[in-house]
PDB file of N, CA, C and O in Angstrom:
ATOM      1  N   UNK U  18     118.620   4.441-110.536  1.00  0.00           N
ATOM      2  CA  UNK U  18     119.686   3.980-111.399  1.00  0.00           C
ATOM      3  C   UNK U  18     119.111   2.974-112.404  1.00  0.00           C
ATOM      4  O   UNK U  18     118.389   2.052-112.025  1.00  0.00           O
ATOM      5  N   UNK U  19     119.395   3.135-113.514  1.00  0.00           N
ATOM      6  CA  UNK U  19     119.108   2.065-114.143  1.00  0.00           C
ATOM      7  C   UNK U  19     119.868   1.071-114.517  1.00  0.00           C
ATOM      8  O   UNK U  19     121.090   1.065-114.660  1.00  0.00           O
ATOM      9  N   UNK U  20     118.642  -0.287-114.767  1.00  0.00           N
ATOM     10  CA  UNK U  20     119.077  -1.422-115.178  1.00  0.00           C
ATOM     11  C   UNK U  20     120.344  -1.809-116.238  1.00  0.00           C
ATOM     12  O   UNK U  20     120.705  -1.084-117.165  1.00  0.00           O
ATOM     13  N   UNK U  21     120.795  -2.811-115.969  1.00  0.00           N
ATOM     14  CA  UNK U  21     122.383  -2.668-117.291  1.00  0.00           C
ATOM     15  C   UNK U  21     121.513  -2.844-118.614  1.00  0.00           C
ATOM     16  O   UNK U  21     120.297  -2.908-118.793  1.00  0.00           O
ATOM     17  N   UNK U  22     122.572  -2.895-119.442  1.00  0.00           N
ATOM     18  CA  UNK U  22     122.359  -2.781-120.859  1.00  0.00           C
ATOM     19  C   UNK U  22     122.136  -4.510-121.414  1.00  0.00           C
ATOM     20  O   UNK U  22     122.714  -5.442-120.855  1.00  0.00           O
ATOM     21  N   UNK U  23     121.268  -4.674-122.505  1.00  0.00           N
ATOM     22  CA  UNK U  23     121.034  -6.377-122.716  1.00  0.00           C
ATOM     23  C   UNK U  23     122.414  -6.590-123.358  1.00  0.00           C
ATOM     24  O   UNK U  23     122.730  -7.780-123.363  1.00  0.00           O
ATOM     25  N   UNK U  24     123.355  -5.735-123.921  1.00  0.00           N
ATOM     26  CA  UNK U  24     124.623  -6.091-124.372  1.00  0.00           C
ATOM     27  C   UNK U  24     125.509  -6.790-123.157  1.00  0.00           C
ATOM     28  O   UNK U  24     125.998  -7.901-123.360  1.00  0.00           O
ATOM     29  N   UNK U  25     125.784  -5.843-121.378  1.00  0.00           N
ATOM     30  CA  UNK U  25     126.553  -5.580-120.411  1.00  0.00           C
ATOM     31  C   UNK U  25     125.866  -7.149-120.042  1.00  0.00           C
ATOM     32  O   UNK U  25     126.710  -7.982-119.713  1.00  0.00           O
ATOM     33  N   UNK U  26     124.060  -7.746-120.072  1.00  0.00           N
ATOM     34  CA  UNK U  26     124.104  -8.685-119.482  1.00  0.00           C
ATOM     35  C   UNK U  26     124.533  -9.965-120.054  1.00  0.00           C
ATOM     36  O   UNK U  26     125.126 -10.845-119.431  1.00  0.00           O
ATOM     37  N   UNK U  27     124.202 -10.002-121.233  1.00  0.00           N
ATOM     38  CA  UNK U  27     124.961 -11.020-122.219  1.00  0.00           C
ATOM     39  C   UNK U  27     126.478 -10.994-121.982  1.00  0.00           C
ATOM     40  O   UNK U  27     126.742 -12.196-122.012  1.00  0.00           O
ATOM     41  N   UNK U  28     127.325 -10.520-121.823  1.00  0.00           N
ATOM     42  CA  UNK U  28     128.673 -10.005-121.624  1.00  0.00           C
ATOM     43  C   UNK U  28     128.797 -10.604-120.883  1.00  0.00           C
ATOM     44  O   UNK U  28     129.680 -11.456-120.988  1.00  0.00           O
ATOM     45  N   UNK U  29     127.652 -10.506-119.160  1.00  0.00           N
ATOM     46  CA  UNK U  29     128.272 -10.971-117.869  1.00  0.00           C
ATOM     47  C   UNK U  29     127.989 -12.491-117.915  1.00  0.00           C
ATOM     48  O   UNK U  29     128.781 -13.090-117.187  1.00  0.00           O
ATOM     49  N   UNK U  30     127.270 -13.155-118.427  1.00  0.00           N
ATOM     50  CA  UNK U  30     126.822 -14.173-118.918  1.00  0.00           C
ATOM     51  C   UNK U  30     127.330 -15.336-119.884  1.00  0.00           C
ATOM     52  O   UNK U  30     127.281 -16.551-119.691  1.00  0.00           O
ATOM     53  N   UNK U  31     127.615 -14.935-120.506  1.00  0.00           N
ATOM     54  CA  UNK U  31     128.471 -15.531-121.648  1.00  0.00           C
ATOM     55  C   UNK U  31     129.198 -17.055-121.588  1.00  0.00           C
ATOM     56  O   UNK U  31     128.923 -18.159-122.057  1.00  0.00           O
ATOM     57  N   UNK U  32     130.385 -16.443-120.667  1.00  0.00           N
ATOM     58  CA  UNK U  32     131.129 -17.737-120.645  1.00  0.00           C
ATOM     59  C   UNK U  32     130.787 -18.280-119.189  1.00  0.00           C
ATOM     60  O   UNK U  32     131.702 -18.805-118.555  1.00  0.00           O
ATOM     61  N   UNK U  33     129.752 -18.200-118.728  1.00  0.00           N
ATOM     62  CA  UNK U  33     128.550 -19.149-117.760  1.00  0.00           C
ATOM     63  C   UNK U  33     128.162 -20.015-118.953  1.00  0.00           C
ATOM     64  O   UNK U  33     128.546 -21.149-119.237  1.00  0.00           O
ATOM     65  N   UNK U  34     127.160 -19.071-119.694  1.00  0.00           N
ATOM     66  CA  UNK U  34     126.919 -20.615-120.670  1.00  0.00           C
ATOM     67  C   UNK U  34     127.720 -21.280-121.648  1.00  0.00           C
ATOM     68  O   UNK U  34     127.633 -22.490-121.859  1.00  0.00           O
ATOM     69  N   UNK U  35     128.251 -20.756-122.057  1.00  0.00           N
ATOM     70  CA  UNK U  35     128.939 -21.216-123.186  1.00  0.00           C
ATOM     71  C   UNK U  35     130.262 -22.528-122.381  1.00  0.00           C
ATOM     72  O   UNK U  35     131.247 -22.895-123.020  1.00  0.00           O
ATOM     73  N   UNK U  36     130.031 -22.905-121.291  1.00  0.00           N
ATOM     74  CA  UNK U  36     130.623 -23.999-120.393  1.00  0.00           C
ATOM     75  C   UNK U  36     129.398 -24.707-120.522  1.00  0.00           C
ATOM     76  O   UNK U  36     129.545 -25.643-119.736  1.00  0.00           O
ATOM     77  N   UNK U  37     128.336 -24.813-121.016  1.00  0.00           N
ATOM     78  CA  UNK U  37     127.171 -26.276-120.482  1.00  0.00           C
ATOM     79  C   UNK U  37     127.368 -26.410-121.885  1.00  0.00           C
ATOM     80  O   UNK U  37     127.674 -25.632-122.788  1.00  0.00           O
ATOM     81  N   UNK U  38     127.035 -27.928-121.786  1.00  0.00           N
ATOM     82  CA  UNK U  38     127.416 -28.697-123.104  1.00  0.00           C
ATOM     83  C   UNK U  38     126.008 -28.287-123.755  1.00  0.00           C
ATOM     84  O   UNK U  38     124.909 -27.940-123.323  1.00  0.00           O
ATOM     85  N   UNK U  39     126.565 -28.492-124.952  1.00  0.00           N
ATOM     86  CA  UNK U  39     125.549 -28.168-126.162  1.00  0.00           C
ATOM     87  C   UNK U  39     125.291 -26.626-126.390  1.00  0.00           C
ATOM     88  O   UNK U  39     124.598 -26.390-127.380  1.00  0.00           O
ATOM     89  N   UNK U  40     125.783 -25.360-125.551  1.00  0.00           N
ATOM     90  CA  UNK U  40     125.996 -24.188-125.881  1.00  0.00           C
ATOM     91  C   UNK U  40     126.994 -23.922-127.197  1.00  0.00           C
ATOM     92  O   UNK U  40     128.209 -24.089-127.085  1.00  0.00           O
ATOM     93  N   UNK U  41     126.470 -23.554-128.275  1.00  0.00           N
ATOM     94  CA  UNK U  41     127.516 -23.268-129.439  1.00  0.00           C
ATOM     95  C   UNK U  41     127.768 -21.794-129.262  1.00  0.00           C
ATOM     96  O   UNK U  41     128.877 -21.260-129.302  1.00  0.00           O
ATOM     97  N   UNK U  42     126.305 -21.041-129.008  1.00  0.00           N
ATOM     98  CA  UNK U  42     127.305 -19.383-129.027  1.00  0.00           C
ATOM     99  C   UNK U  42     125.991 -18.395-128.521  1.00  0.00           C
ATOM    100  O   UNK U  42     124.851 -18.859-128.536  1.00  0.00           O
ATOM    101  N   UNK U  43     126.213 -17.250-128.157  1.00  0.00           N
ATOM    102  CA  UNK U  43     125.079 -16.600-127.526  1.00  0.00           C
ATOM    103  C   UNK U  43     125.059 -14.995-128.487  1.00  0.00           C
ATOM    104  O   UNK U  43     126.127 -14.415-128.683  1.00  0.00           O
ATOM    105  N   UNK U  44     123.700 -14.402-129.032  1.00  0.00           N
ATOM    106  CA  UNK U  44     123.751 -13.298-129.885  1.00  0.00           C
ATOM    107  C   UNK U  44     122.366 -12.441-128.836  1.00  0.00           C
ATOM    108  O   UNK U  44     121.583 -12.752-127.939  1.00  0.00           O
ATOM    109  N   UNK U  45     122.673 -11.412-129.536  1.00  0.00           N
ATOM    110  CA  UNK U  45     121.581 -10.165-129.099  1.00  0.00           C
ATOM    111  C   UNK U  45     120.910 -10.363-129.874  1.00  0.00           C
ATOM    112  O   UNK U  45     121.562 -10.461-130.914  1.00  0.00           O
ATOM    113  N   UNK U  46     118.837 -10.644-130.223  1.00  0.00           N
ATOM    114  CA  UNK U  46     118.561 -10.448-131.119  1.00  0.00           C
ATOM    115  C   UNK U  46     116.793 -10.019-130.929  1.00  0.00           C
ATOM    116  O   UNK U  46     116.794  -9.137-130.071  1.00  0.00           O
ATOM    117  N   UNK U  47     115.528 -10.247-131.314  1.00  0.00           N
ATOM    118  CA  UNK U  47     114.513  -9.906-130.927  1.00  0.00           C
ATOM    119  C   UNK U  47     113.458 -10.882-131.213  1.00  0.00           C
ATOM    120  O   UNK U  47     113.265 -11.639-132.164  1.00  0.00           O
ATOM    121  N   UNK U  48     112.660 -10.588-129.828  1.00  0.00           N
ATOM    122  CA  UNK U  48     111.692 -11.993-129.989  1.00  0.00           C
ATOM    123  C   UNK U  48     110.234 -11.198-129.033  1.00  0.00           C
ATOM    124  O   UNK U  48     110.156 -10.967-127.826  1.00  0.00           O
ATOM    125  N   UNK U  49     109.296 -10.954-130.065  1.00  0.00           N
ATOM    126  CA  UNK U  49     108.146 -10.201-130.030  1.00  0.00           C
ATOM    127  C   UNK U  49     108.397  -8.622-129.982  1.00  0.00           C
ATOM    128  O   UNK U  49     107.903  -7.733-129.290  1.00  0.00           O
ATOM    129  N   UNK U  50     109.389  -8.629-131.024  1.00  0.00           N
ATOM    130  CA  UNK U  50     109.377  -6.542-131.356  1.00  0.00           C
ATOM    131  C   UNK U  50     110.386  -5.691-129.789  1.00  0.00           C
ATOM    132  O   UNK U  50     110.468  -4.518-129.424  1.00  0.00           O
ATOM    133  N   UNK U  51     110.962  -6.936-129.267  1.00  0.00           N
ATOM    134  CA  UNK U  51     111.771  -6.650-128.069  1.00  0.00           C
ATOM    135  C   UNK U  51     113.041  -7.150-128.185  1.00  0.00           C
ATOM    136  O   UNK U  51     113.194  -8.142-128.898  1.00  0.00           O
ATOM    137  N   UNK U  52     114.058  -6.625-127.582  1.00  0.00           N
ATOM    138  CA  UNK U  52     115.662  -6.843-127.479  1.00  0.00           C
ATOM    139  C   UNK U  52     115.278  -8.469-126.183  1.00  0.00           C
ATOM    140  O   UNK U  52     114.577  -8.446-125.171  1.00  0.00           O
ATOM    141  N   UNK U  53     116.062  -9.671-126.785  1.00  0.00           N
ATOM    142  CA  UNK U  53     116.170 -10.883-126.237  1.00  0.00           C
ATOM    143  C   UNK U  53     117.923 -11.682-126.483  1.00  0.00           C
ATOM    144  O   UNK U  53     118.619 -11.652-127.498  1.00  0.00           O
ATOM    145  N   UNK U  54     118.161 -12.221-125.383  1.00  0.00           N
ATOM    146  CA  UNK U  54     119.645 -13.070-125.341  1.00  0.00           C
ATOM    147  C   UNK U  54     118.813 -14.310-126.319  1.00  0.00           C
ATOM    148  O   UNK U  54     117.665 -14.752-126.271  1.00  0.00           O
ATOM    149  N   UNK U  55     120.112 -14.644-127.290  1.00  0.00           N
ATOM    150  CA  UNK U  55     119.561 -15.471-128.113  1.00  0.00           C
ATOM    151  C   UNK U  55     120.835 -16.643-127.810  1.00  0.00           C
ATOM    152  O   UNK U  55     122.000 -16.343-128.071  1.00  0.00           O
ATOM    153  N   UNK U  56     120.404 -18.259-127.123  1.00  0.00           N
ATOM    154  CA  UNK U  56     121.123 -19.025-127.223  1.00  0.00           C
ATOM    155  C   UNK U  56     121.433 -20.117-128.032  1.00  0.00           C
ATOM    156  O   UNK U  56     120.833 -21.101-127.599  1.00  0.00           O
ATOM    157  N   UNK U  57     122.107 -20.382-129.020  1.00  0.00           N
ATOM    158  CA  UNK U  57     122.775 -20.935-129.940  1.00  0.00           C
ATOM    159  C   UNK U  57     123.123 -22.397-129.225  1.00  0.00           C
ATOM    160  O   UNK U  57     124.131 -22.504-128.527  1.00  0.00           O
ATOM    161  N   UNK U  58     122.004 -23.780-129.499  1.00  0.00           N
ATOM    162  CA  UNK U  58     122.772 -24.279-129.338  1.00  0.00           C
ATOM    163  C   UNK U  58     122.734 -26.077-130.272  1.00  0.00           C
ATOM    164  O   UNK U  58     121.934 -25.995-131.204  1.00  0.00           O
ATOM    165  N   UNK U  59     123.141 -26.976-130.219  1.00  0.00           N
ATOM    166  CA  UNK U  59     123.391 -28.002-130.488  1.00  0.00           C
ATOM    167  C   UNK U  59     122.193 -29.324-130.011  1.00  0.00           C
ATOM    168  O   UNK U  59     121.962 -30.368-130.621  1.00  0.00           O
ATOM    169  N   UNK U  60     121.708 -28.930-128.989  1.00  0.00           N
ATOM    170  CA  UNK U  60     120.658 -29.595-128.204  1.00  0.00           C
ATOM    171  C   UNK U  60     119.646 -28.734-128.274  1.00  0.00           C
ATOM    172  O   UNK U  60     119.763 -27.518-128.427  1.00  0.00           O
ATOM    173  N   UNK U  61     118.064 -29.688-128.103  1.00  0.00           N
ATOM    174  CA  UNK U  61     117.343 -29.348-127.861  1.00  0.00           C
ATOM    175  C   UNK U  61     116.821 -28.070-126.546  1.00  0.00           C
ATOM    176  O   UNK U  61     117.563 -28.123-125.565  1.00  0.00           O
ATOM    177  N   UNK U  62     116.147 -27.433-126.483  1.00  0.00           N
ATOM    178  CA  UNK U  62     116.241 -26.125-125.801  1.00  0.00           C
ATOM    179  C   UNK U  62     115.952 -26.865-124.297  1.00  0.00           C
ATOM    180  O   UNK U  62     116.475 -26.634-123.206  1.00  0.00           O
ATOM    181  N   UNK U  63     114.793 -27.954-124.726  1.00  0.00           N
ATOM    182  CA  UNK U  63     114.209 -28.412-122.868  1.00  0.00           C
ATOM    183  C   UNK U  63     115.767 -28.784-122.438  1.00  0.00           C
ATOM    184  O   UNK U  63     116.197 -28.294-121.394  1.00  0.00           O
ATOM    185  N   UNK U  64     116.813 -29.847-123.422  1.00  0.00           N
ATOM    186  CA  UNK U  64     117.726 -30.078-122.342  1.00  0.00           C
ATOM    187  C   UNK U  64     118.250 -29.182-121.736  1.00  0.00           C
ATOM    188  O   UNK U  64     118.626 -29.443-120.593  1.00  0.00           O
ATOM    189  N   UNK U  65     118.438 -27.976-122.208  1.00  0.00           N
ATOM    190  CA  UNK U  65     119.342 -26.981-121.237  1.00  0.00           C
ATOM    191  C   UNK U  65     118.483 -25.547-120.717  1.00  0.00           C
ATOM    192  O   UNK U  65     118.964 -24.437-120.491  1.00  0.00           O
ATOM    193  N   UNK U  66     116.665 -26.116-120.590  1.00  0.00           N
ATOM    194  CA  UNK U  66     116.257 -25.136-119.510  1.00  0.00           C
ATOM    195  C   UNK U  66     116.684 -25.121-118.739  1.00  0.00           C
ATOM    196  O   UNK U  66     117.227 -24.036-118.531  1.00  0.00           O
ATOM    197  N   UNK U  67     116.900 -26.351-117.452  1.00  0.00           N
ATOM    198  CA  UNK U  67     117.167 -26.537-116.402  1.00  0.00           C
ATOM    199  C   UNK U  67     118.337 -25.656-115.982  1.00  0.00           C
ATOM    200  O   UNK U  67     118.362 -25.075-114.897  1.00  0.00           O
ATOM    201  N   UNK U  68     119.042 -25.605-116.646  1.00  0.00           N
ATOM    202  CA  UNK U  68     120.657 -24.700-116.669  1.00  0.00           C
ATOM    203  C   UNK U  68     120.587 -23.167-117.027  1.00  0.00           C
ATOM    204  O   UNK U  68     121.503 -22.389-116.761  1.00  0.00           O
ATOM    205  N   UNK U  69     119.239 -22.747-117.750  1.00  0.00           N
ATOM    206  CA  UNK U  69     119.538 -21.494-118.438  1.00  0.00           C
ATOM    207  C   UNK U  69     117.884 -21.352-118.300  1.00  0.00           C
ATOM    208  O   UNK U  69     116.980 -22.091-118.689  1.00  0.00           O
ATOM    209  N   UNK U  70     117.876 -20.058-117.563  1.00  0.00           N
ATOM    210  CA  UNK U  70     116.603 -19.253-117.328  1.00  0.00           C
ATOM    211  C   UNK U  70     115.795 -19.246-118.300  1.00  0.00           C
ATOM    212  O   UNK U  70     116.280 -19.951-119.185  1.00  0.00           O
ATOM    213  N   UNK U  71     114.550 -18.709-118.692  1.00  0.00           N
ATOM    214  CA  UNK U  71     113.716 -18.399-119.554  1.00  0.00           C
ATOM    215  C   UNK U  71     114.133 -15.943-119.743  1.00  0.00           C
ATOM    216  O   UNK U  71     113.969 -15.031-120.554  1.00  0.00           O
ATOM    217  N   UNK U  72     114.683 -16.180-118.353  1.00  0.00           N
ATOM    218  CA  UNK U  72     114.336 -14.324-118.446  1.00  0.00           C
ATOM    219  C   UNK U  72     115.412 -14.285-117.545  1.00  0.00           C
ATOM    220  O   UNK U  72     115.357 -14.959-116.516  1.00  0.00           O
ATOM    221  N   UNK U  73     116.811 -13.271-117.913  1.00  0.00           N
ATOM    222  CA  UNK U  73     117.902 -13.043-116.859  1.00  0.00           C
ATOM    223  C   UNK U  73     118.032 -11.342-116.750  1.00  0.00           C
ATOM    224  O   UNK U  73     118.532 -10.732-117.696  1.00  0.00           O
ATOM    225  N   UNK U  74     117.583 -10.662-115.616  1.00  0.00           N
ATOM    226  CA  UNK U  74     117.939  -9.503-115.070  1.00  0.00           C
ATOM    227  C   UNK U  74     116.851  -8.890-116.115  1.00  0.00           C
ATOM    228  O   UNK U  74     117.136  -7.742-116.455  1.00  0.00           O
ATOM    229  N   UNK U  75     115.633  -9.432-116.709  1.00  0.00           N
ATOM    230  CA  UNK U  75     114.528  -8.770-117.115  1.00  0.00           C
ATOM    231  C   UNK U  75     114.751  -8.768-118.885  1.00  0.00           C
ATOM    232  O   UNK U  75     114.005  -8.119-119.617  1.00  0.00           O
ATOM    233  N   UNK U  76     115.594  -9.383-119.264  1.00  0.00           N
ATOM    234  CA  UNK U  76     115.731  -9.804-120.740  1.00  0.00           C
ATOM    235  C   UNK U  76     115.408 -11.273-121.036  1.00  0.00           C
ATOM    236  O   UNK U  76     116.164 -12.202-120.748  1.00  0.00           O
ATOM    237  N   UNK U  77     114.407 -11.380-121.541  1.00  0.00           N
ATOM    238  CA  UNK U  77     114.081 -12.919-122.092  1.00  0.00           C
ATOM    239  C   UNK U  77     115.232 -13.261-122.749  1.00  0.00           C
ATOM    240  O   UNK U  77     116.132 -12.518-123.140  1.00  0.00           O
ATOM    241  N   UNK U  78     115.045 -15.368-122.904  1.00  0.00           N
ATOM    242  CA  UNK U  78     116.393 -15.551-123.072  1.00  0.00           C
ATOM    243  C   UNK U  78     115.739 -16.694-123.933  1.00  0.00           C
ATOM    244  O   UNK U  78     114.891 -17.418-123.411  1.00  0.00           O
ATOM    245  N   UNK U  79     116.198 -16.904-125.515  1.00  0.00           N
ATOM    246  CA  UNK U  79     115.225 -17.857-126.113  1.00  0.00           C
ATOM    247  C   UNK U  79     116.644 -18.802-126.630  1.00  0.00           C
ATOM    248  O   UNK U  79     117.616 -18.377-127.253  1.00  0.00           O
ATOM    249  N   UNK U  80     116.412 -20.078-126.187  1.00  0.00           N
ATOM    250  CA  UNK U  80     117.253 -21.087-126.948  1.00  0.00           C
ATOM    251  C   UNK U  80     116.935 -21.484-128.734  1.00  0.00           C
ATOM    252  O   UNK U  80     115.864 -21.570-129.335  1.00  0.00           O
ATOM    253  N   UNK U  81     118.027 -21.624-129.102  1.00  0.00           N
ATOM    254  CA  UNK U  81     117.582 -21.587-130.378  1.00  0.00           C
ATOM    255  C   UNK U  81     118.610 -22.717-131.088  1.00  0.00           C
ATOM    256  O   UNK U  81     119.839 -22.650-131.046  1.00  0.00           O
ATOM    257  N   UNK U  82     117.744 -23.873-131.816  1.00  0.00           N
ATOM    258  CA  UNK U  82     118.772 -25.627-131.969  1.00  0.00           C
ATOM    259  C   UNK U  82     119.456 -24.862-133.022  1.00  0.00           C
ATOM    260  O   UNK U  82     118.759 -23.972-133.508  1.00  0.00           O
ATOM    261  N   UNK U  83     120.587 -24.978-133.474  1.00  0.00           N
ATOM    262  CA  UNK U  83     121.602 -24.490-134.568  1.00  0.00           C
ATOM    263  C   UNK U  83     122.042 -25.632-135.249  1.00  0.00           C
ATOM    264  O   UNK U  83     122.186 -25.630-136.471  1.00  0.00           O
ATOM    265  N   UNK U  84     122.251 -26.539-134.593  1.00  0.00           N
ATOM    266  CA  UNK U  84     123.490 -27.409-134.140  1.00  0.00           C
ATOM    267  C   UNK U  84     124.519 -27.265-133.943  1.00  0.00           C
ATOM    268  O   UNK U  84     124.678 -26.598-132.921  1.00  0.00           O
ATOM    269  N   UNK U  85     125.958 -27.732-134.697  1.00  0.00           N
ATOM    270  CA  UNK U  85     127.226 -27.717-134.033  1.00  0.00           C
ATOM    271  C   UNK U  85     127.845 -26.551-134.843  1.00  0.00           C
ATOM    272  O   UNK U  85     127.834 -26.630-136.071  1.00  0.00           O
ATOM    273  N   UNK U  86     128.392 -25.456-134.216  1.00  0.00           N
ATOM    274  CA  UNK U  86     129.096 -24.688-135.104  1.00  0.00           C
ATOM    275  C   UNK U  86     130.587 -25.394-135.717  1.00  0.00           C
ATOM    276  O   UNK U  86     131.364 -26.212-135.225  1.00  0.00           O
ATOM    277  N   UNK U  87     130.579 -25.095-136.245  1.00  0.00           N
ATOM    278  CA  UNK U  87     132.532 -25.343-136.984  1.00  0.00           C
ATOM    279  C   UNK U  87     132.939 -24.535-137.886  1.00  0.00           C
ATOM    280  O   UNK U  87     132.184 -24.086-138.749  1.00  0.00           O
ATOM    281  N   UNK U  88     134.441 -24.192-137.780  1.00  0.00           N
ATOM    282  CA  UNK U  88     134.789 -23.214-138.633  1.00  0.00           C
ATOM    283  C   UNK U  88     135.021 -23.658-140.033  1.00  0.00           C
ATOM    284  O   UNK U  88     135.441 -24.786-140.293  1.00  0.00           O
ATOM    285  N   UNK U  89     134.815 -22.989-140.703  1.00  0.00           N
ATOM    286  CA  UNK U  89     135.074 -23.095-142.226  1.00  0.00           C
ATOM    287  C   UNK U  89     136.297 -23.503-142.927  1.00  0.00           C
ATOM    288  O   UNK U  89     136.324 -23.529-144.157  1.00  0.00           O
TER     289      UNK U  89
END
């Protein structure tokens, strides 16, 4: 059987992170010519290793500082 889809794991994931502070938002995107969870956030990436893997269910997972989203 195969593994879920990097969409299905981001999906299951989601609003896990998007509850730790400094999570602004989570995208599908690519990091070395490969499909990677891309985390969006407000803080620096070390503060919220501890909370958020480097690799979940075999999809790397790269934090990425944005800062604060707000709507327009």
């Amino acid at each position: 059987m195969a593994g879920k889809t990097i969409e299905k794991v981001q999906e299951a994931h989601t609003d896990e992170w998007m509850a730790i502070d400094g999570v602004e938002g989570t995208a599908i995107g690519l990091f070395e010519g490969k499909p990677c969870i891309k985390i969006f956030s407000s803080k620096k990436a070390e503060e919220l290793r501890r909370q958020i893997p480097s690799t979940v269910e075999g999809f790397t997972v790269i934090i990425q500082k944005t800062g604060t989203f707000r709507a327009l």
